[in-house]
Tab-separated table of C-alpha atoms in Angstrom:
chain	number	residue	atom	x	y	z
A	16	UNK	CA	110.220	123.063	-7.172
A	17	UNK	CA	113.557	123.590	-6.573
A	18	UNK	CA	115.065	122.307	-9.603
A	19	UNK	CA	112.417	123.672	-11.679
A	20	UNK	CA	113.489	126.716	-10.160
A	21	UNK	CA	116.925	126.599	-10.825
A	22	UNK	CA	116.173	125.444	-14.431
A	23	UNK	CA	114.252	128.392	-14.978
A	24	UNK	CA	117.082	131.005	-13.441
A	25	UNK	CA	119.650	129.037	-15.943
A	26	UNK	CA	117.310	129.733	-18.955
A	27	UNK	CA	116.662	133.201	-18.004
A	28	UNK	CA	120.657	133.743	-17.557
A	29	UNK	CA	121.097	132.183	-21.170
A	30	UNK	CA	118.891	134.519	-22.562
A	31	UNK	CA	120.067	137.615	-20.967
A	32	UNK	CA	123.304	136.476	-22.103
A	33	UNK	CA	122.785	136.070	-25.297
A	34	UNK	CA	120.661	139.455	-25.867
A	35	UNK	CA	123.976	140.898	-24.386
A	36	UNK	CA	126.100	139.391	-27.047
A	37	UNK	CA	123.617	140.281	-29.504
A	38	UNK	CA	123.375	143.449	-28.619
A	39	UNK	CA	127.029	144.216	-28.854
A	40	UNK	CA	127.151	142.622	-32.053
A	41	UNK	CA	124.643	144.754	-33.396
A	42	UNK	CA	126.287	147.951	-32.243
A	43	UNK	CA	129.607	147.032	-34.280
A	44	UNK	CA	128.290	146.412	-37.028
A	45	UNK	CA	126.496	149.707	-39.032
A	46	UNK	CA	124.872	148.983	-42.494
A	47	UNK	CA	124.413	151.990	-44.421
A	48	UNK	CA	121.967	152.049	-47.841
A	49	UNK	CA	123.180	154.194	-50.682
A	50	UNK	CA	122.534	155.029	-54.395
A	51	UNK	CA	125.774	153.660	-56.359
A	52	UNK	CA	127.946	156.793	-57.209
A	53	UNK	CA	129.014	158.603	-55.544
A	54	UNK	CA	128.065	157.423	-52.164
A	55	UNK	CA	128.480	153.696	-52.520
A	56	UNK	CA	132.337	154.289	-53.705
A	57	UNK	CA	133.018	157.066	-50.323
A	58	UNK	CA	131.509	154.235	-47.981
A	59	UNK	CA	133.963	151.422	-49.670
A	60	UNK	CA	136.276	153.299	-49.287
A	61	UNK	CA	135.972	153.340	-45.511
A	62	UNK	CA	135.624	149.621	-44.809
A	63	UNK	CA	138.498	149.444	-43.697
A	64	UNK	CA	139.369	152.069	-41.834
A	65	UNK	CA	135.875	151.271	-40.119
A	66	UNK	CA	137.372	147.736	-39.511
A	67	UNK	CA	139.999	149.654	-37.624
A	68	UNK	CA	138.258	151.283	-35.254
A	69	UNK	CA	136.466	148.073	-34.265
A	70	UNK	CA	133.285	148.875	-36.452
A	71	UNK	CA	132.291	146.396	-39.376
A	72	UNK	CA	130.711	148.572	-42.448
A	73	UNK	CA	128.053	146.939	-44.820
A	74	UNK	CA	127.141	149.142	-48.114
A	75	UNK	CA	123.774	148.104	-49.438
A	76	UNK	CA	123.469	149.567	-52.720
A	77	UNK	CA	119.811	151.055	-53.875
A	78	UNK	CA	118.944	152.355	-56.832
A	79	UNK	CA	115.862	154.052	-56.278
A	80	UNK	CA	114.992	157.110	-53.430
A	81	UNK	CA	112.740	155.426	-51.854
A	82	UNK	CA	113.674	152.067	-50.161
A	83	UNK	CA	116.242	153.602	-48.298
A	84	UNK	CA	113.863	155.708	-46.417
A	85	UNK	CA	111.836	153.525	-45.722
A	86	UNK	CA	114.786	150.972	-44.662
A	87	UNK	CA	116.091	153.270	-42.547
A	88	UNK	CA	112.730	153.861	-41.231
A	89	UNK	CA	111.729	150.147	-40.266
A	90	UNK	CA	115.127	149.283	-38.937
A	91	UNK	CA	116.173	147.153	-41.857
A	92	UNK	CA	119.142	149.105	-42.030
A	93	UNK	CA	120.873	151.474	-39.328
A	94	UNK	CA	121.709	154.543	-41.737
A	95	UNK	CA	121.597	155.775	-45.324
A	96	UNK	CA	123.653	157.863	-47.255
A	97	UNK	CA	122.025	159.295	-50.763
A	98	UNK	CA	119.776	163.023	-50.267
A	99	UNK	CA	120.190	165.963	-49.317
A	100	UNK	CA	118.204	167.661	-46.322
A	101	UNK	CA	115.159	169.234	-48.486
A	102	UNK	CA	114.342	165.390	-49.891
A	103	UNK	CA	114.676	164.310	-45.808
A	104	UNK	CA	112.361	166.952	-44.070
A	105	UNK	CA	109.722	166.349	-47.262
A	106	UNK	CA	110.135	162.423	-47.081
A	107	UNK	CA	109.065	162.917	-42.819
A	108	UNK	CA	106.589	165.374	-43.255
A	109	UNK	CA	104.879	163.254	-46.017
A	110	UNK	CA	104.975	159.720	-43.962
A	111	UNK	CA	105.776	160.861	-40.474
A	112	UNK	CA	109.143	159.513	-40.521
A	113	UNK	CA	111.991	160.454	-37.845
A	114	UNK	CA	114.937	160.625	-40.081
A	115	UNK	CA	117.321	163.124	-38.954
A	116	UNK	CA	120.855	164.836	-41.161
A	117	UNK	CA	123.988	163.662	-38.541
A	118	UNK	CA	126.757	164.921	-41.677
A	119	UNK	CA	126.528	167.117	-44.239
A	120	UNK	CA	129.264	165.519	-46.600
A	121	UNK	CA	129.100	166.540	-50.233
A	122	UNK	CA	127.555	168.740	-52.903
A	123	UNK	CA	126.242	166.740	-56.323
A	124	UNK	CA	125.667	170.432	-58.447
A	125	UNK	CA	122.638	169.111	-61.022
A	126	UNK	CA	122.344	169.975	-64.513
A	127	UNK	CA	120.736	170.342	-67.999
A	128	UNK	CA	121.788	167.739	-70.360
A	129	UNK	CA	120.912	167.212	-73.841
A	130	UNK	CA	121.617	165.083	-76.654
A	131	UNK	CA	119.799	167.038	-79.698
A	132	UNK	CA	121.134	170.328	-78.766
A	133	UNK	CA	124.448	172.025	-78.058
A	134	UNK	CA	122.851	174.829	-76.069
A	135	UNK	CA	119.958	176.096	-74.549
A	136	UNK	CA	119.656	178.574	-77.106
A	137	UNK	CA	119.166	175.939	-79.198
A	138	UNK	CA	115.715	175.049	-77.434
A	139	UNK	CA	112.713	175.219	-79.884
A	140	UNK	CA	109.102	175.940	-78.868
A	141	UNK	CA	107.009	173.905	-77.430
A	142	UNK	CA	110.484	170.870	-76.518
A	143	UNK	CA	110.143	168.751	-74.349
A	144	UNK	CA	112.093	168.492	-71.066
A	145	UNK	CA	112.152	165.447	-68.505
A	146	UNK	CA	112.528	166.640	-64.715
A	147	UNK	CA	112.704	164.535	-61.626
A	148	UNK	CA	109.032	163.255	-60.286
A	149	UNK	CA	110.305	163.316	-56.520
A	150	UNK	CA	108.615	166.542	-54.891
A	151	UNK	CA	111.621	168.354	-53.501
A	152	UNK	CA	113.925	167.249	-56.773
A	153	UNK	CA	111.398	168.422	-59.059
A	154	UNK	CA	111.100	171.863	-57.421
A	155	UNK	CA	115.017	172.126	-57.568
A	156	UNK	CA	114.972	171.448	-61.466
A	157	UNK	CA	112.643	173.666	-61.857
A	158	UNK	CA	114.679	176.617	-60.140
A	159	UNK	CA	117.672	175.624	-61.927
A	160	UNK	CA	115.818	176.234	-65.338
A	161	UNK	CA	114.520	179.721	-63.924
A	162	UNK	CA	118.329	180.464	-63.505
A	163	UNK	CA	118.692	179.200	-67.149
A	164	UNK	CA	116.441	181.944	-68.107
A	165	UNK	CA	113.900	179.402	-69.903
A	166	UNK	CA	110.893	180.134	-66.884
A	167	UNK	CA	109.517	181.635	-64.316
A	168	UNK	CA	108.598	180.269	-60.916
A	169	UNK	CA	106.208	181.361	-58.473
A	170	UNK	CA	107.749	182.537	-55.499
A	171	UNK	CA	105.411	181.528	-52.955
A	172	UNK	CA	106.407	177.417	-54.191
A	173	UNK	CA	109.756	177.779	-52.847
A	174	UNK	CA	112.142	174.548	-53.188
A	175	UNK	CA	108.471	172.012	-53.752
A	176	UNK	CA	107.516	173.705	-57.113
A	177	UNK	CA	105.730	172.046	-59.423
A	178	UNK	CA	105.111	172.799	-63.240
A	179	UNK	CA	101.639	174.179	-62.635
A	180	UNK	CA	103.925	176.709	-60.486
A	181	UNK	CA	105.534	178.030	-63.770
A	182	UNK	CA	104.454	181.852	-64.262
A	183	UNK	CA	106.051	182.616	-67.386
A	184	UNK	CA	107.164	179.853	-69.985
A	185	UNK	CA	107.710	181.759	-73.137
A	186	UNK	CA	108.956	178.844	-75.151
A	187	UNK	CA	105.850	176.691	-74.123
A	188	UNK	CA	108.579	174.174	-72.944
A	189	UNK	CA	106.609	170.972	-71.957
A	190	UNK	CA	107.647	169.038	-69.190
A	191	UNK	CA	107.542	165.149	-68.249
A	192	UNK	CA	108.040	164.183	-64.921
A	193	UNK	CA	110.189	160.793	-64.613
A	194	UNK	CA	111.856	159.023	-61.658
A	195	UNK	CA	115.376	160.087	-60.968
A	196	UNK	CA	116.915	157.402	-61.645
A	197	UNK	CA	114.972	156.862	-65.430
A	198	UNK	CA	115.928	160.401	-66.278
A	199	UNK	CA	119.315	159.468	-68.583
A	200	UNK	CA	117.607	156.960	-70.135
A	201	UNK	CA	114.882	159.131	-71.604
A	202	UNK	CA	117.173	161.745	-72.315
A	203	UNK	CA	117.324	160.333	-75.962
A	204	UNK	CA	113.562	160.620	-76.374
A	205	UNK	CA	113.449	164.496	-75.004
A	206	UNK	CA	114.800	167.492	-75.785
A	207	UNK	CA	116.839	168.186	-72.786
A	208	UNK	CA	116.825	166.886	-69.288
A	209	UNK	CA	117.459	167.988	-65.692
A	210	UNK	CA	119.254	165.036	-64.130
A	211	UNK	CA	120.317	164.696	-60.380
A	212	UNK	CA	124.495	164.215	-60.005
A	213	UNK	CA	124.834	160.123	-59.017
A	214	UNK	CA	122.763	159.528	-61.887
A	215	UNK	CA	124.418	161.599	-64.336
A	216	UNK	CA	127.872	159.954	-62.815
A	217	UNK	CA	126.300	156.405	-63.508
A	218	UNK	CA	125.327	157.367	-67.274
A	219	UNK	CA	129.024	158.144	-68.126
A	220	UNK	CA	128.058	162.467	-67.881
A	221	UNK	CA	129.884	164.657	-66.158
A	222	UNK	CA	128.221	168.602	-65.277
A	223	UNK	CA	131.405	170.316	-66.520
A	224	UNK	CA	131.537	168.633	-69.698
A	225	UNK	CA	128.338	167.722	-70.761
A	226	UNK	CA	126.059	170.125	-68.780
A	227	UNK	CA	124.859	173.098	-70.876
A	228	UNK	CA	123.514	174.649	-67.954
A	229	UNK	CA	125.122	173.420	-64.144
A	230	UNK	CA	123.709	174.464	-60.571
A	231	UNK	CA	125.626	176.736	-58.691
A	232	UNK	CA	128.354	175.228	-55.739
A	233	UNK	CA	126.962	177.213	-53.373
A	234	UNK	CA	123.884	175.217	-53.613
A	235	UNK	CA	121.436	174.541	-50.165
A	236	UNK	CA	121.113	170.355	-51.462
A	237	UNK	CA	124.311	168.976	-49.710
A	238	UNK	CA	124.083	165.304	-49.367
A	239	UNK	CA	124.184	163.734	-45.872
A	240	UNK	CA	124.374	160.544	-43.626
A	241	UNK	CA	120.702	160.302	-42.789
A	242	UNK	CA	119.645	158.028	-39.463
A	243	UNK	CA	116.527	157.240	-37.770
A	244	UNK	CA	116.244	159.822	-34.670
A	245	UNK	CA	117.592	158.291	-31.658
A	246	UNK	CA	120.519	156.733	-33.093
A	247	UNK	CA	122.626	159.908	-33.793
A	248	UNK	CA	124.746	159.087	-31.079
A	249	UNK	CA	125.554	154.831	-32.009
A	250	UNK	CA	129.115	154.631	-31.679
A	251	UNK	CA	129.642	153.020	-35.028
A	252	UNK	CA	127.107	156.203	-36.959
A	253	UNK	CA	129.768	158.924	-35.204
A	254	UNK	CA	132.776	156.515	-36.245
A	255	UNK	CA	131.361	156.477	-39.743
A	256	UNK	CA	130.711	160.657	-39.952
A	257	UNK	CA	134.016	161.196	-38.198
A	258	UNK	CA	135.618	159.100	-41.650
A	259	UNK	CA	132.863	160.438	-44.334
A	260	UNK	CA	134.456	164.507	-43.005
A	261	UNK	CA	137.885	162.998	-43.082
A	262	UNK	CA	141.024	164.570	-45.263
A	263	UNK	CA	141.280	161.200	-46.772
A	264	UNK	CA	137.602	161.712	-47.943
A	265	UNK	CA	138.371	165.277	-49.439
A	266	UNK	CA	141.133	164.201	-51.120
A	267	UNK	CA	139.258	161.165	-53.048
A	268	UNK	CA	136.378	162.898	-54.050
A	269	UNK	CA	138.440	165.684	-55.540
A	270	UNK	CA	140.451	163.624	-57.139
A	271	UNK	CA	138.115	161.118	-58.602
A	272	UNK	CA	135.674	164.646	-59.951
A	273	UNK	CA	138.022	167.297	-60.756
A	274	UNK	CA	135.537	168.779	-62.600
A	275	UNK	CA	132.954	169.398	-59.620
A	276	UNK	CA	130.269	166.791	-60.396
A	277	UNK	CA	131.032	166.270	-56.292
A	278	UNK	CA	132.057	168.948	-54.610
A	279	UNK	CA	133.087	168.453	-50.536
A	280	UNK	CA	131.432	170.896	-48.384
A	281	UNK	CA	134.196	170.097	-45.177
């Protein structure tokens, strides 16, 4: 009994000591999803400075709005870095998620793009316009074409309007909702398009040059580092949104989109 005793405390021991090891493994390394550009290239950019403050950074690159969520979500992956708050609080009110906003980084100002016209003026009755199909995304497209002056949204929708929201359309403009990330390559079969920033960045447009009508830079949809609540405080998530606020940030993002298709809201 004794030996099987002692056996038994020498197993136990192993385990404990490897779920230690384990367990600080896990809590130096942080892997953080993210749509390509911008937020893939400001996380590369920060392996190594992660590296020296004793964290290891993994970038896992997504291209939809989805399966980060829900990666983030399960576990899969310990942070994501893609939306903006609006997109979050919809995403856990519509699967009763616990994703919470720990950094506020940037601004990606969307816009109306085109390749049959050269303004909106230019808009004839009854075109067609592609907006985003995501509920929060849509309702911001829609607003921004209110500003345009080409409709009118119910008030009551707030940021979630949909098309049947639309008051006053005096052009008849007819709209097709398609995923974000489809929406520049339809823009050839439409008459104009509202596409989201990273995507616009990824199709070669940028909002000051190409844009014929571009959201404001005081707009509420800053993009943020987005973890599962409880793990606001991991050492390696306030490393990470110490770096993503950091000069050295700034200074990139400015540089690499002088013409505001990212604007830094530190």
């Amino acid at each position: 009994m004794k030996k099987t005793s002692k056996i038994v405390l020498i197993a136990l021991a192993l385990v404990s000591f490897l779920s230690c090891n384990v367990s600080k493994k896990n809590t130096k390394t942080i892997t953080v999803g993210a749509t390509p550009e911008p937020h893939a290239a400001i996380l590369n950019l920060l392996v190594d400075n992660m590296k020296d403050k004793g964290f290891t950074l993994k970038v896992q690159e997504f291209t939809d709005y989805v399966t980060p969520n829900e990666a983030v979500e399960s576990g899969d992956i310990d942070a994501n870095f893609f939306q903006h708050v609006p997109y979050m609080d919809s995403f856990n009110s519509e699967r009763n998620y616990h994703l919470v906003n720990v950094a506020g980084v940037h601004i990606e100002p969307i816009a109306i793009y085109s390749n049959k016209i050269k303004a909106l003026s230019e808009l004839k009755d009854g075109a067609q316009i592609a907006i985003p199909n995501d509920p929060t995304n849509e309702g911001r497209a829609l607003l921004l074409l209110q500003s345009a002056g080409l409709i009118k949204v119910d008030e009551k929708a707030g940021l979630t309007a949909v098309p049947a929201d639309i008051t006053e359309n005096t052009k008849k403009l007819k709209f097709q909702e398609i995923e974000a990330a489809s929406l520049p390559r339809v823009l050839p079969d439409v008459d104009a398009a509202v596409i989201n920033g990273n995507y616009a960045l990824n199709a070669g447009l940028t909002a000051k040059k190409d844009g014929l009508f571009i959201e404001g830079a005081d707009s509420p949809y800053v993009n943020i580092l987005t973890v599962k609540a409880g793990n606001e405080n991991n050492p390696a998530v306030q490393a990470l949104v110490e770096l993503l606020r950091s000069d050295e940030v700034k200074e990139y993002i400015e540089k690499t989109y002088p013409d505001g298709d990212v604007v830094p809201v530190f």
